[in-house]
């Protein structure tokens, strides 16, 4: 299979994944490699185009990331962005300087009519600048194609050699028409047909999985999350009953979640595979009884999962492949070039392969970004409620119940969370909030219900908007929606007499309560 590919060479910029995402939005497959990748490897991949990303260094410093000049002589179109643009000029005989003032943020820009990447765009527009150094002289053979007040060379091109350099960041949405510019490069200059689509990905993957697996056996730990569900769907379409999925219901899933997973992947569901559901609820509650320390809770939940998976794997015996739901951001974050992917296990514990008898790992979603995984899931016929599932921590409700976990507390938080999710969906907010859930504080307080005094738990509602889950802000949910949720939880969930809304940002808070 030869796939039309554009390669992003990463120089340490903060937007490298975004560049690749934008290329893929143009229906062109794209992979990210470190600037340390040998040119021979790049040549072997025979890319249709190459994009050099931004980066925090000054390209003329001796120790700064660089690349061999040969890259620009391959006849393959190259687009340099920010640091990548400066490096291109520096290596080809232009000049880069560190001026007294840099340029940051939204900036008015003027494009020249000759600018190949700016065809079809307005002459004046807004771009996103974030640089200190700038190009002061273009390399021989280049012409200037854009300027701003503080940056006389905001873009430059050598049409004959198919080399393009842009000082600003078209990959950032603050740049108006940025995706158009990338499209002009990958579809126009590079001549990509744009055949990277999820229906073809699914077809191709089914074929390659069949080739790779042959008549071998594959084992997958299915968590019910988006990635492992889509991996299971894809493998099952490819190899049917040669796939066995082990789904451990640890009793810390959201309300009805275990049954929902079983309805799709179990007997009578839409897929053909061996599905093993392990109902380990009681086993978990016993292990967690009396444990209040958050880290210890996490550890117990993780270790118990390994033990259960191990027991099931022993029953199954040796398998040829262990499947994992690794996705492209995992590969990129585990070291560019991705020779060795992280072992992503159900509970982020790593180490599953130590005790499973298998020959090789198979990662059918390794090339996909999250939104592509979702699209592939829909292609496979997995229901939307699974495909658009919220991020959910491996230790499940264990980290949403402050203090000791009991069956009673799990019931309370499941019911409260169910109501919360239902009302958020009714208000049409379910796709616009990053992550939201109900949690159970360990606080009990006095209340009155009817004529009765109560002494019950307080539920905390959490909703955050976040780009990368490293920082987050509390989402603004309309007050009437919150009030409706509060009133329903208090009326419908026994054992709750107070509802709080958590306003805390991350940092200083975390997204989960524990
Ligand atoms: P925190 O609470 O650390 O959460 O701000 C950040 C994101 O990670 C998820 N999370 C976890 N995911 N195992 C996981 O697989 C965990 O132990 C875990 N703890 C938090 C959380 O849901 C949020 O999306």
PDB file of N, CA, C and O and ligand atoms in Angstrom, residues 298 346-348 391-395 399-400 435 437 469 506 509-514, ligand 1:
ATOM      1  N   UNK A 298      -5.911   4.103  43.512  1.00  0.00           N
ATOM      2  CA  UNK A 298      -5.500   3.940  42.106  1.00  0.00           C
ATOM      3  C   UNK A 298      -4.690   2.666  41.914  1.00  0.00           C
ATOM      4  O   UNK A 298      -4.892   1.920  40.965  1.00  0.00           O
ATOM      5  N   UNK A 346      -4.937  -0.395  29.891  1.00  0.00           N
ATOM      6  CA  UNK A 346      -6.225   0.028  30.393  1.00  0.00           C
ATOM      7  C   UNK A 346      -6.104   1.013  31.556  1.00  0.00           C
ATOM      8  O   UNK A 346      -6.834   1.953  31.680  1.00  0.00           O
ATOM      9  N   UNK A 347      -5.169   0.787  32.410  1.00  0.00           N
ATOM     10  CA  UNK A 347      -5.058   1.637  33.592  1.00  0.00           C
ATOM     11  C   UNK A 347      -3.752   2.399  33.654  1.00  0.00           C
ATOM     12  O   UNK A 347      -3.279   2.751  34.721  1.00  0.00           O
ATOM     13  N   UNK A 348      -3.175   2.655  32.519  1.00  0.00           N
ATOM     14  CA  UNK A 348      -1.920   3.394  32.468  1.00  0.00           C
ATOM     15  C   UNK A 348      -0.868   2.760  33.359  1.00  0.00           C
ATOM     16  O   UNK A 348      -0.083   3.455  33.966  1.00  0.00           O
ATOM     17  N   UNK A 391     -13.822  11.586  27.805  1.00  0.00           N
ATOM     18  CA  UNK A 391     -12.623  10.938  28.367  1.00  0.00           C
ATOM     19  C   UNK A 391     -12.990  10.392  29.751  1.00  0.00           C
ATOM     20  O   UNK A 391     -13.737  11.038  30.491  1.00  0.00           O
ATOM     21  N   UNK A 392     -12.509   9.205  30.042  1.00  0.00           N
ATOM     22  CA  UNK A 392     -12.859   8.583  31.325  1.00  0.00           C
ATOM     23  C   UNK A 392     -11.599   7.960  31.917  1.00  0.00           C
ATOM     24  O   UNK A 392     -10.892   7.225  31.235  1.00  0.00           O
ATOM     25  N   UNK A 393     -11.287   8.284  33.165  1.00  0.00           N
ATOM     26  CA  UNK A 393     -10.030   7.772  33.722  1.00  0.00           C
ATOM     27  C   UNK A 393     -10.048   6.262  33.878  1.00  0.00           C
ATOM     28  O   UNK A 393     -11.095   5.686  34.187  1.00  0.00           O
ATOM     29  N   UNK A 394      -8.913   5.625  33.679  1.00  0.00           N
ATOM     30  CA  UNK A 394      -8.793   4.182  33.885  1.00  0.00           C
ATOM     31  C   UNK A 394      -9.372   3.736  35.219  1.00  0.00           C
ATOM     32  O   UNK A 394     -10.160   2.786  35.262  1.00  0.00           O
ATOM     33  N   UNK A 395      -9.013   4.394  36.331  1.00  0.00           N
ATOM     34  CA  UNK A 395      -9.551   3.955  37.622  1.00  0.00           C
ATOM     35  C   UNK A 395     -11.034   4.305  37.814  1.00  0.00           C
ATOM     36  O   UNK A 395     -11.596   4.082  38.879  1.00  0.00           O
ATOM     37  N   UNK A 399     -11.809   7.506  41.207  1.00  0.00           N
ATOM     38  CA  UNK A 399     -11.213   8.826  41.461  1.00  0.00           C
ATOM     39  C   UNK A 399     -12.271   9.924  41.472  1.00  0.00           C
ATOM     40  O   UNK A 399     -11.953  11.094  41.574  1.00  0.00           O
ATOM     41  N   UNK A 400     -13.537   9.518  41.383  1.00  0.00           N
ATOM     42  CA  UNK A 400     -14.627  10.499  41.481  1.00  0.00           C
ATOM     43  C   UNK A 400     -15.428  10.305  42.759  1.00  0.00           C
ATOM     44  O   UNK A 400     -16.491  10.887  42.920  1.00  0.00           O
ATOM     45  N   UNK A 435     -14.929  18.172  29.151  1.00  0.00           N
ATOM     46  CA  UNK A 435     -15.159  16.998  29.998  1.00  0.00           C
ATOM     47  C   UNK A 435     -16.093  17.416  31.134  1.00  0.00           C
ATOM     48  O   UNK A 435     -15.909  18.479  31.720  1.00  0.00           O
ATOM     49  N   UNK A 437     -18.677  15.742  34.486  1.00  0.00           N
ATOM     50  CA  UNK A 437     -19.103  14.563  35.234  1.00  0.00           C
ATOM     51  C   UNK A 437     -19.540  14.975  36.631  1.00  0.00           C
ATOM     52  O   UNK A 437     -19.239  16.082  37.085  1.00  0.00           O
ATOM     53  N   UNK A 469      -5.804  18.956  28.401  1.00  0.00           N
ATOM     54  CA  UNK A 469      -6.018  18.319  29.708  1.00  0.00           C
ATOM     55  C   UNK A 469      -4.898  18.630  30.711  1.00  0.00           C
ATOM     56  O   UNK A 469      -4.917  18.148  31.824  1.00  0.00           O
ATOM     57  N   UNK A 506      -7.613  24.326  36.484  1.00  0.00           N
ATOM     58  CA  UNK A 506      -6.414  23.488  36.624  1.00  0.00           C
ATOM     59  C   UNK A 506      -5.244  24.207  35.958  1.00  0.00           C
ATOM     60  O   UNK A 506      -5.362  24.504  34.776  1.00  0.00           O
ATOM     61  N   UNK A 509      -6.278  23.319  40.655  1.00  0.00           N
ATOM     62  CA  UNK A 509      -6.991  22.054  40.872  1.00  0.00           C
ATOM     63  C   UNK A 509      -6.550  21.013  39.860  1.00  0.00           C
ATOM     64  O   UNK A 509      -5.677  21.260  39.027  1.00  0.00           O
ATOM     65  N   UNK A 510      -7.144  19.835  39.907  1.00  0.00           N
ATOM     66  CA  UNK A 510      -7.004  18.863  38.827  1.00  0.00           C
ATOM     67  C   UNK A 510      -8.408  18.715  38.241  1.00  0.00           C
ATOM     68  O   UNK A 510      -9.368  19.248  38.793  1.00  0.00           O
ATOM     69  N   UNK A 511      -8.510  18.004  37.145  1.00  0.00           N
ATOM     70  CA  UNK A 511      -9.835  17.837  36.554  1.00  0.00           C
ATOM     71  C   UNK A 511     -10.656  16.871  37.411  1.00  0.00           C
ATOM     72  O   UNK A 511     -11.774  17.172  37.808  1.00  0.00           O
ATOM     73  N   UNK A 512     -10.067  15.734  37.702  1.00  0.00           N
ATOM     74  CA  UNK A 512     -10.746  14.791  38.589  1.00  0.00           C
ATOM     75  C   UNK A 512     -10.650  15.294  40.026  1.00  0.00           C
ATOM     76  O   UNK A 512      -9.800  16.130  40.340  1.00  0.00           O
ATOM     77  N   UNK A 513     -11.498  14.731  40.906  1.00  0.00           N
ATOM     78  CA  UNK A 513     -11.470  15.203  42.295  1.00  0.00           C
ATOM     79  C   UNK A 513     -10.332  14.580  43.098  1.00  0.00           C
ATOM     80  O   UNK A 513      -9.891  15.132  44.089  1.00  0.00           O
ATOM     81  N   UNK A 514      -9.936  13.367  42.691  1.00  0.00           N
ATOM     82  CA  UNK A 514      -8.831  12.738  43.441  1.00  0.00           C
ATOM     83  C   UNK A 514      -7.690  12.418  42.516  1.00  0.00           C
ATOM     84  O   UNK A 514      -7.911  11.966  41.401  1.00  0.00           O
TER      85      UNK A 514
HETATM   86  P1  LIG B   1      -6.454  15.337  36.152  1.00  0.00           P
HETATM   87  O1  LIG B   1      -7.426  14.943  37.212  1.00  0.00           O
HETATM   88  O2  LIG B   1      -5.094  14.758  36.363  1.00  0.00           O
HETATM   89  O3  LIG B   1      -7.005  14.708  34.800  1.00  0.00           O
HETATM   90  O4  LIG B   1      -6.433  16.822  35.937  1.00  0.00           O
HETATM   91  C1  LIG B   1      -6.511  14.972  33.508  1.00  0.00           C
HETATM   92  C2  LIG B   1      -7.179  14.030  32.537  1.00  0.00           C
HETATM   93  O5  LIG B   1      -6.724  12.692  32.775  1.00  0.00           O
HETATM   94  C3  LIG B   1      -7.805  11.853  33.177  1.00  0.00           C
HETATM   95  N1  LIG B   1      -7.292  11.046  34.297  1.00  0.00           N
HETATM   96  C4  LIG B   1      -6.891   9.777  34.182  1.00  0.00           C
HETATM   97  N2  LIG B   1      -6.898   8.951  33.115  1.00  0.00           N
HETATM   98  N3  LIG B   1      -5.988   7.237  34.459  1.00  0.00           N
HETATM   99  C5  LIG B   1      -6.463   7.676  33.269  1.00  0.00           C
HETATM  100  O6  LIG B   1      -6.507   6.900  32.310  1.00  0.00           O
HETATM  101  C6  LIG B   1      -5.953   8.004  35.586  1.00  0.00           C
HETATM  102  O7  LIG B   1      -5.518   7.568  36.657  1.00  0.00           O
HETATM  103  C7  LIG B   1      -6.430   9.345  35.421  1.00  0.00           C
HETATM  104  N4  LIG B   1      -6.548  10.396  36.276  1.00  0.00           N
HETATM  105  C8  LIG B   1      -7.069  11.426  35.553  1.00  0.00           C
HETATM  106  C9  LIG B   1      -8.929  12.778  33.580  1.00  0.00           C
HETATM  107  O8  LIG B   1     -10.207  12.181  33.378  1.00  0.00           O
HETATM  108  C10 LIG B   1      -8.691  13.964  32.679  1.00  0.00           C
HETATM  109  O9  LIG B   1      -9.237  13.741  31.393  1.00  0.00           O
END
